[in-house]
Tab-separated table of C-alpha atoms in Angstrom:
chain	number	residue	atom	x	y	z
A	1	UNK	CA	-0.095	2.415	-11.390
A	2	UNK	CA	0.617	-0.640	-9.250
A	3	UNK	CA	0.570	-0.227	-5.475
A	4	UNK	CA	3.814	-1.495	-3.934
A	5	UNK	CA	3.800	-2.819	-0.383
A	6	UNK	CA	6.976	-3.784	1.456
A	7	UNK	CA	6.983	-6.458	4.179
A	8	UNK	CA	9.146	-5.210	7.037
A	9	UNK	CA	9.954	-6.926	10.325
A	10	UNK	CA	12.494	-8.756	12.448
A	11	UNK	CA	14.133	-11.913	11.109
A	12	UNK	CA	12.116	-15.131	11.481
A	13	UNK	CA	8.718	-13.496	11.949
A	14	UNK	CA	7.461	-15.183	8.782
A	15	UNK	CA	7.740	-12.373	6.218
A	16	UNK	CA	8.842	-14.681	3.416
A	17	UNK	CA	6.271	-17.321	4.347
A	18	UNK	CA	3.546	-14.658	4.209
A	19	UNK	CA	4.983	-13.312	0.963
A	20	UNK	CA	4.750	-16.775	-0.569
A	21	UNK	CA	1.237	-17.319	0.742
A	22	UNK	CA	-0.130	-13.966	-0.420
A	23	UNK	CA	1.650	-13.694	-3.758
A	24	UNK	CA	2.043	-17.387	-4.551
A	25	UNK	CA	5.720	-16.537	-4.860
A	26	UNK	CA	8.789	-18.691	-4.456
A	27	UNK	CA	10.811	-16.721	-1.898
A	28	UNK	CA	13.138	-18.698	0.356
A	29	UNK	CA	11.597	-19.174	3.788
A	30	UNK	CA	14.211	-20.831	5.973
A	31	UNK	CA	14.684	-20.849	9.729
A	32	UNK	CA	17.656	-18.515	10.076
A	33	UNK	CA	18.121	-14.719	10.053
A	34	UNK	CA	18.744	-12.883	6.769
A	35	UNK	CA	17.455	-15.724	4.606
A	36	UNK	CA	16.129	-12.908	2.401
A	37	UNK	CA	18.967	-10.611	1.311
A	38	UNK	CA	17.822	-9.170	-1.996
A	39	UNK	CA	14.131	-8.222	-1.876
A	40	UNK	CA	11.762	-10.678	-3.540
A	41	UNK	CA	8.911	-9.266	-5.612
A	42	UNK	CA	5.494	-10.720	-6.377
A	43	UNK	CA	2.637	-9.116	-8.318
A	44	UNK	CA	-0.976	-10.073	-7.624
A	45	UNK	CA	-4.280	-8.915	-9.147
A	46	UNK	CA	-6.401	-6.570	-7.049
A	47	UNK	CA	-9.652	-8.386	-6.165
A	48	UNK	CA	-12.583	-6.518	-7.737
A	49	UNK	CA	-15.748	-8.357	-8.747
A	50	UNK	CA	-16.758	-5.440	-10.987
A	51	UNK	CA	-14.135	-6.085	-13.641
A	52	UNK	CA	-15.348	-9.613	-14.426
A	53	UNK	CA	-18.976	-8.444	-14.611
A	54	UNK	CA	-18.011	-5.646	-16.984
A	55	UNK	CA	-16.043	-8.060	-19.164
A	56	UNK	CA	-19.012	-10.435	-19.357
A	57	UNK	CA	-21.342	-7.560	-20.202
A	58	UNK	CA	-19.133	-6.222	-22.994
A	59	UNK	CA	-17.959	-9.699	-24.101
A	60	UNK	CA	-14.347	-8.552	-23.746
A	61	UNK	CA	-11.587	-10.677	-25.270
A	62	UNK	CA	-9.172	-9.740	-22.451
A	63	UNK	CA	-9.529	-8.841	-18.770
A	64	UNK	CA	-6.690	-6.895	-17.121
A	65	UNK	CA	-7.125	-6.155	-13.404
A	66	UNK	CA	-5.230	-3.582	-11.389
A	67	UNK	CA	-2.232	-5.080	-9.601
A	68	UNK	CA	-0.420	-4.869	-6.295
A	69	UNK	CA	3.295	-5.495	-5.915
A	70	UNK	CA	4.509	-7.225	-2.756
A	71	UNK	CA	8.169	-6.774	-1.808
A	72	UNK	CA	9.709	-9.130	0.734
A	73	UNK	CA	12.469	-7.099	2.405
A	74	UNK	CA	15.264	-8.617	4.492
A	75	UNK	CA	14.801	-8.803	8.261
A	76	UNK	CA	15.551	-5.727	10.334
A	77	UNK	CA	17.564	-6.016	13.552
A	78	UNK	CA	18.191	-3.695	16.465
A	79	UNK	CA	20.899	-1.257	15.381
A	80	UNK	CA	19.989	-1.342	11.660
A	81	UNK	CA	20.039	2.463	11.613
A	82	UNK	CA	23.713	2.218	12.630
A	83	UNK	CA	24.561	-0.469	10.095
A	84	UNK	CA	23.823	-3.605	12.136
A	85	UNK	CA	22.616	-6.653	10.204
A	86	UNK	CA	22.055	-5.572	6.626
A	87	UNK	CA	21.790	-1.992	7.855
A	88	UNK	CA	21.633	0.652	5.157
A	89	UNK	CA	20.944	-1.911	2.436
A	90	UNK	CA	17.770	-2.929	4.283
A	91	UNK	CA	16.674	0.660	4.879
A	92	UNK	CA	17.233	1.662	1.240
A	93	UNK	CA	14.885	-1.099	0.100
A	94	UNK	CA	12.061	0.389	2.183
A	95	UNK	CA	12.322	3.885	0.712
A	96	UNK	CA	10.967	2.911	-2.683
A	97	UNK	CA	7.618	1.427	-1.576
A	98	UNK	CA	4.189	3.087	-1.433
A	99	UNK	CA	3.132	1.377	1.790
A	100	UNK	CA	4.727	-0.711	4.522
A	101	UNK	CA	3.333	-3.773	6.257
A	102	UNK	CA	5.071	-4.129	9.619
A	103	UNK	CA	5.026	-7.904	10.066
A	104	UNK	CA	5.083	-9.034	13.705
A	105	UNK	CA	5.077	-12.573	15.008
A	106	UNK	CA	1.985	-13.732	16.865
A	107	UNK	CA	2.577	-17.467	16.628
A	108	UNK	CA	4.419	-19.882	18.901
A	109	UNK	CA	6.652	-22.455	17.267
A	110	UNK	CA	9.638	-23.993	19.073
A	111	UNK	CA	11.058	-25.074	15.718
A	112	UNK	CA	11.339	-21.466	14.489
A	113	UNK	CA	13.852	-19.474	16.491
A	114	UNK	CA	12.892	-16.004	17.725
A	115	UNK	CA	15.700	-13.457	17.544
A	116	UNK	CA	14.514	-11.876	20.830
A	117	UNK	CA	13.942	-15.314	22.451
A	118	UNK	CA	10.377	-14.508	23.548
A	119	UNK	CA	7.028	-13.779	21.909
A	120	UNK	CA	6.100	-10.100	22.247
A	121	UNK	CA	4.704	-8.428	19.110
A	122	UNK	CA	4.351	-5.046	20.871
A	123	UNK	CA	8.061	-4.999	21.712
A	124	UNK	CA	8.916	-6.066	18.176
A	125	UNK	CA	6.774	-3.284	16.675
A	126	UNK	CA	8.431	-0.726	18.968
A	127	UNK	CA	11.860	-1.975	17.878
A	128	UNK	CA	10.983	-1.674	14.171
A	129	UNK	CA	9.563	1.834	14.550
A	130	UNK	CA	12.503	2.959	16.680
A	131	UNK	CA	15.004	1.892	14.016
A	132	UNK	CA	13.079	3.737	11.316
A	133	UNK	CA	12.879	6.832	13.508
A	134	UNK	CA	16.614	6.725	14.270
A	135	UNK	CA	17.445	6.396	10.576
A	136	UNK	CA	15.275	9.420	9.724
A	137	UNK	CA	16.680	11.362	12.678
A	138	UNK	CA	20.245	10.951	11.427
A	139	UNK	CA	19.197	11.812	7.863
A	140	UNK	CA	17.409	15.009	8.952
A	141	UNK	CA	20.220	16.135	11.244
A	142	UNK	CA	22.613	16.014	8.301
A	143	UNK	CA	20.088	17.612	5.962
A	144	UNK	CA	19.321	20.559	8.280
A	145	UNK	CA	22.987	21.132	9.104
A	146	UNK	CA	23.890	21.193	5.411
A	147	UNK	CA	21.036	23.598	4.576
A	148	UNK	CA	22.035	26.002	7.350
A	149	UNK	CA	25.689	25.856	6.367
A	150	UNK	CA	24.799	26.628	2.763
A	151	UNK	CA	22.745	29.632	3.820
A	152	UNK	CA	25.203	31.334	6.182
A	153	UNK	CA	25.395	34.318	3.893
A	154	UNK	CA	21.750	35.096	4.583
A	155	UNK	CA	20.724	34.709	0.951
A	156	UNK	CA	16.955	34.665	0.535
A	157	UNK	CA	15.844	31.079	-0.121
A	158	UNK	CA	13.311	30.247	-2.803
A	159	UNK	CA	9.886	29.224	-1.412
A	160	UNK	CA	10.374	25.501	-2.028
A	161	UNK	CA	13.800	25.399	-0.356
A	162	UNK	CA	12.458	27.434	2.558
A	163	UNK	CA	9.519	25.053	3.034
A	164	UNK	CA	11.856	22.081	2.753
A	165	UNK	CA	14.011	23.454	5.591
A	166	UNK	CA	10.983	24.339	7.723
A	167	UNK	CA	9.500	20.866	7.356
A	168	UNK	CA	12.876	19.229	7.977
A	169	UNK	CA	13.274	21.162	11.226
A	170	UNK	CA	9.715	20.343	12.287
A	171	UNK	CA	10.171	16.643	11.519
A	172	UNK	CA	13.534	16.627	13.297
A	173	UNK	CA	12.035	18.159	16.429
A	174	UNK	CA	9.263	15.559	16.466
A	175	UNK	CA	11.719	12.669	16.129
A	176	UNK	CA	13.996	14.095	18.835
A	177	UNK	CA	10.941	14.027	21.123
A	178	UNK	CA	10.204	10.409	20.219
A	179	UNK	CA	7.234	11.288	18.018
A	180	UNK	CA	6.388	10.412	14.438
A	181	UNK	CA	6.642	13.375	12.033
A	182	UNK	CA	3.399	14.728	10.568
A	183	UNK	CA	2.406	17.233	7.906
A	184	UNK	CA	-0.766	18.721	6.431
A	185	UNK	CA	-1.891	16.286	3.715
A	186	UNK	CA	-4.404	18.863	2.471
A	187	UNK	CA	-1.581	21.294	1.701
A	188	UNK	CA	-0.288	20.455	-1.785
A	189	UNK	CA	3.062	22.192	-1.291
A	190	UNK	CA	3.755	20.485	2.054
A	191	UNK	CA	2.713	17.112	0.638
A	192	UNK	CA	4.977	17.433	-2.395
A	193	UNK	CA	8.020	18.504	-0.376
A	194	UNK	CA	7.450	15.909	2.360
A	195	UNK	CA	7.088	13.052	-0.125
A	196	UNK	CA	10.269	14.053	-1.916
A	197	UNK	CA	12.198	13.566	1.338
A	198	UNK	CA	11.350	9.830	1.295
A	199	UNK	CA	11.413	9.588	5.082
A	200	UNK	CA	10.844	6.045	6.316
A	201	UNK	CA	8.499	7.270	9.043
A	202	UNK	CA	6.259	9.073	6.553
A	203	UNK	CA	5.492	5.988	4.455
A	204	UNK	CA	1.871	4.920	5.089
A	205	UNK	CA	1.971	1.792	7.234
A	206	UNK	CA	-0.145	-0.882	8.867
A	207	UNK	CA	0.624	-3.904	11.031
A	208	UNK	CA	0.393	-7.434	9.653
A	209	UNK	CA	0.058	-9.910	12.519
A	210	UNK	CA	1.414	-13.297	11.427
A	211	UNK	CA	-0.658	-15.840	13.334
A	212	UNK	CA	-1.191	-19.556	13.658
A	213	UNK	CA	-4.628	-21.051	12.988
A	214	UNK	CA	-5.922	-20.841	16.558
A	215	UNK	CA	-4.731	-17.266	17.154
A	216	UNK	CA	-6.266	-16.202	13.851
A	217	UNK	CA	-9.694	-17.512	14.835
A	218	UNK	CA	-9.557	-15.705	18.175
A	219	UNK	CA	-7.681	-12.569	17.126
A	220	UNK	CA	-8.698	-9.546	19.151
A	221	UNK	CA	-10.152	-11.692	21.928
A	222	UNK	CA	-6.965	-12.717	23.739
A	223	UNK	CA	-4.321	-10.587	25.546
A	224	UNK	CA	-1.458	-10.638	22.995
A	225	UNK	CA	-3.558	-9.456	20.041
A	226	UNK	CA	-5.496	-6.957	22.168
A	227	UNK	CA	-2.212	-5.412	23.340
A	228	UNK	CA	-0.922	-5.267	19.757
A	229	UNK	CA	-4.089	-3.545	18.528
A	230	UNK	CA	-3.749	-0.960	21.325
A	231	UNK	CA	-0.044	-0.405	20.567
A	232	UNK	CA	-0.672	0.038	16.830
A	233	UNK	CA	-3.506	2.490	17.478
A	234	UNK	CA	-1.034	4.746	19.307
A	235	UNK	CA	0.631	5.196	15.911
A	236	UNK	CA	-2.712	5.359	14.037
A	237	UNK	CA	-2.060	2.001	12.377
A	238	UNK	CA	-4.535	-0.743	11.599
A	239	UNK	CA	-3.751	-4.358	12.505
A	240	UNK	CA	-4.535	-7.115	9.997
A	241	UNK	CA	-4.241	-10.730	11.173
A	242	UNK	CA	-2.998	-13.104	8.477
A	243	UNK	CA	-2.488	-16.850	8.734
A	244	UNK	CA	-0.079	-18.100	6.087
A	245	UNK	CA	-1.528	-21.628	6.273
A	246	UNK	CA	-5.034	-20.381	5.489
A	247	UNK	CA	-3.801	-18.105	2.693
A	248	UNK	CA	-1.860	-20.966	1.099
A	249	UNK	CA	-4.952	-23.175	1.185
A	250	UNK	CA	-7.052	-20.404	-0.391
A	251	UNK	CA	-4.585	-20.133	-3.286
A	252	UNK	CA	-5.521	-23.655	-4.376
A	253	UNK	CA	-9.313	-23.131	-4.334
A	254	UNK	CA	-11.681	-21.774	-6.956
A	255	UNK	CA	-13.875	-18.760	-6.099
A	256	UNK	CA	-16.849	-20.784	-4.800
A	257	UNK	CA	-14.687	-23.103	-2.692
A	258	UNK	CA	-12.784	-20.097	-1.297
A	259	UNK	CA	-16.053	-18.452	-0.203
A	260	UNK	CA	-17.134	-21.644	1.562
A	261	UNK	CA	-13.720	-21.951	3.238
A	262	UNK	CA	-13.876	-18.359	4.525
A	263	UNK	CA	-17.483	-18.826	5.661
A	264	UNK	CA	-16.351	-21.787	7.771
A	265	UNK	CA	-13.742	-19.514	9.359
A	266	UNK	CA	-16.329	-16.778	9.911
A	267	UNK	CA	-14.507	-14.195	7.756
A	268	UNK	CA	-15.683	-12.128	4.769
A	269	UNK	CA	-12.280	-11.332	3.259
A	270	UNK	CA	-9.023	-13.238	2.926
A	271	UNK	CA	-5.828	-11.801	4.362
A	272	UNK	CA	-4.733	-10.909	0.825
A	273	UNK	CA	-7.936	-8.974	0.196
A	274	UNK	CA	-7.657	-7.134	3.513
A	275	UNK	CA	-4.015	-6.197	2.879
A	276	UNK	CA	-4.856	-4.820	-0.577
A	277	UNK	CA	-7.966	-2.943	0.539
A	278	UNK	CA	-6.087	-1.477	3.510
A	279	UNK	CA	-3.324	-0.276	1.177
A	280	UNK	CA	-5.843	1.337	-1.165
A	281	UNK	CA	-7.610	3.041	1.728
A	282	UNK	CA	-4.370	4.388	3.234
A	283	UNK	CA	-3.160	5.753	-0.077
A	284	UNK	CA	-6.577	7.143	-1.013
A	285	UNK	CA	-6.699	5.175	-4.257
A	286	UNK	CA	-9.745	4.519	-6.414
A	287	UNK	CA	-10.427	2.403	-9.496
A	288	UNK	CA	-11.887	3.399	-12.848
A	289	UNK	CA	-12.405	1.196	-15.889
A	290	UNK	CA	-12.116	1.104	-19.641
A	291	UNK	CA	-14.278	-1.570	-21.242
A	292	UNK	CA	-15.224	-2.848	-24.676
A	293	UNK	CA	-15.088	-5.940	-26.913
A	294	UNK	CA	-11.286	-5.908	-27.076
A	295	UNK	CA	-10.502	-5.429	-23.394
A	296	UNK	CA	-11.848	-4.573	-19.974
A	297	UNK	CA	-9.192	-3.042	-17.746
A	298	UNK	CA	-9.004	-1.571	-14.251
A	299	UNK	CA	-6.916	1.553	-13.654
A	300	UNK	CA	-5.798	3.041	-10.345
A	301	UNK	CA	-5.584	6.754	-9.545
A	302	UNK	CA	-5.426	8.830	-6.391
A	303	UNK	CA	-8.782	10.204	-5.283
A	304	UNK	CA	-9.147	13.763	-6.569
A	305	UNK	CA	-7.492	13.022	-9.922
A	306	UNK	CA	-8.885	15.024	-12.844
A	307	UNK	CA	-10.056	13.503	-16.114
A	308	UNK	CA	-6.780	14.376	-17.948
A	309	UNK	CA	-4.716	12.911	-15.082
A	310	UNK	CA	-6.722	9.696	-15.207
A	311	UNK	CA	-6.373	9.631	-19.003
A	312	UNK	CA	-2.614	9.903	-18.527
A	313	UNK	CA	-2.655	6.593	-16.639
A	314	UNK	CA	-3.929	4.946	-19.806
A	315	UNK	CA	-1.420	6.717	-22.079
A	316	UNK	CA	0.565	9.936	-21.768
A	317	UNK	CA	-0.684	11.052	-25.209
A	318	UNK	CA	-4.235	10.966	-23.869
A	319	UNK	CA	-3.362	13.458	-21.146
A	320	UNK	CA	-1.324	15.658	-23.482
A	321	UNK	CA	-4.035	15.818	-26.150
A	322	UNK	CA	-7.070	15.472	-23.887
A	323	UNK	CA	-10.343	16.741	-25.419
A	324	UNK	CA	-13.061	15.163	-23.306
A	325	UNK	CA	-13.974	12.052	-21.343
A	326	UNK	CA	-17.152	10.080	-21.950
A	327	UNK	CA	-18.289	8.511	-18.685
A	328	UNK	CA	-20.912	5.987	-17.592
A	329	UNK	CA	-20.931	4.726	-14.018
A	330	UNK	CA	-20.467	1.018	-13.327
A	331	UNK	CA	-23.895	0.870	-11.666
A	332	UNK	CA	-25.610	2.370	-14.718
A	333	UNK	CA	-23.850	-0.061	-17.049
A	334	UNK	CA	-25.072	-2.961	-14.916
A	335	UNK	CA	-28.587	-1.541	-14.678
A	336	UNK	CA	-29.053	-0.949	-18.407
A	337	UNK	CA	-27.085	-3.932	-19.685
A	338	UNK	CA	-24.234	-2.326	-21.597
A	339	UNK	CA	-22.605	0.846	-22.897
A	340	UNK	CA	-24.986	1.459	-25.808
A	341	UNK	CA	-28.081	0.751	-23.737
A	342	UNK	CA	-26.933	3.095	-20.938
A	343	UNK	CA	-26.123	5.758	-23.533
A	344	UNK	CA	-29.597	5.472	-25.048
A	345	UNK	CA	-31.053	5.852	-21.538
A	346	UNK	CA	-29.242	9.177	-21.170
A	347	UNK	CA	-26.643	7.953	-18.689
A	348	UNK	CA	-23.579	8.923	-20.763
A	349	UNK	CA	-21.895	12.071	-19.440
A	350	UNK	CA	-19.482	14.277	-21.388
A	351	UNK	CA	-16.841	15.545	-18.950
A	352	UNK	CA	-14.087	18.108	-19.459
A	353	UNK	CA	-10.687	18.848	-17.965
A	354	UNK	CA	-12.046	19.871	-14.556
A	355	UNK	CA	-13.950	16.641	-13.951
A	356	UNK	CA	-12.873	14.658	-10.865
A	357	UNK	CA	-12.888	10.940	-11.617
A	358	UNK	CA	-15.021	8.773	-9.314
A	359	UNK	CA	-14.562	5.192	-8.202
A	360	UNK	CA	-16.352	2.883	-10.650
A	361	UNK	CA	-16.381	5.312	-13.571
A	362	UNK	CA	-16.253	3.558	-16.943
A	363	UNK	CA	-14.499	5.901	-19.352
A	364	UNK	CA	-13.747	6.539	-23.005
A	365	UNK	CA	-11.208	9.278	-23.696
A	366	UNK	CA	-11.290	11.539	-26.744
A	367	UNK	CA	-7.900	13.074	-27.518
A	368	UNK	CA	-5.811	14.495	-30.337
A	369	UNK	CA	-2.043	14.818	-30.631
């Protein structure tokens, strides 16, 4: 399972430049609106030092990390919900992603035109969110009206259809009052129905502040970034500053040089690492591993996944014919120096169908089909 993250924002805020910097992609990044029409896609490995250590320990022939897919979506303009700019085409591209990075411009550059003619990331974020809310509002109005029309005879609705209508009405009321819709994520039925609606305002989101070098170094200490952080917090969103110039330079460095470069900047993680880790945290993802002489591989599942569900990420036959899962934690493998050594030390666990997979579990699945 690869996490997909869509870059959303006004034209000329640097989405494609950031896309290129983070994914080492080749998207066009020109100084005019709608340079990106069809979404560009880049896939990057998820940074995780554990996978390389496991591969060295087990002398694996191949190392396959988990991946994250970046999608560079065309610029949104005021009125997109009514068809302005690329309109519905733009909005449809957002619906398929797991998470959204709202890219706002926090850099000054007279050579790059600003569609609103002034630098104000808070205003830009409000504009983006308003367009998404208006699009969902129109969608829900039509959905609720159709459901009520189809049920004029008073026929008893099945539980799923009834919950769908109840949630739709609740979400519609929230949007009509200028609020983001919410649901109980602990309720499995609500979560399933809400996710099937594919509302733009329900996609987990964070703010990606596109900065220049100086703003990046002082982010959170000057008025523009402080205001943006406060605005994003109103919508329970985290703000991640990213400087495309720094990210591009990091792409050309080896691991040791990159660490020295970041140390000089006074940061522990690159923008790419922060974007990925934020996405994982928002979506409640965790990583487990399979490891051996042939291959060490990282797999991604949602926290709370059972052993058969995790096995299904490796191969559907493993979930269908699941017998048991043999598990050793990453820490125990490192402590005892390998699978066989950890097994001899009594650290191998035999887990059944009810077992909830933990981050860092190293697994071997027994199955029969």
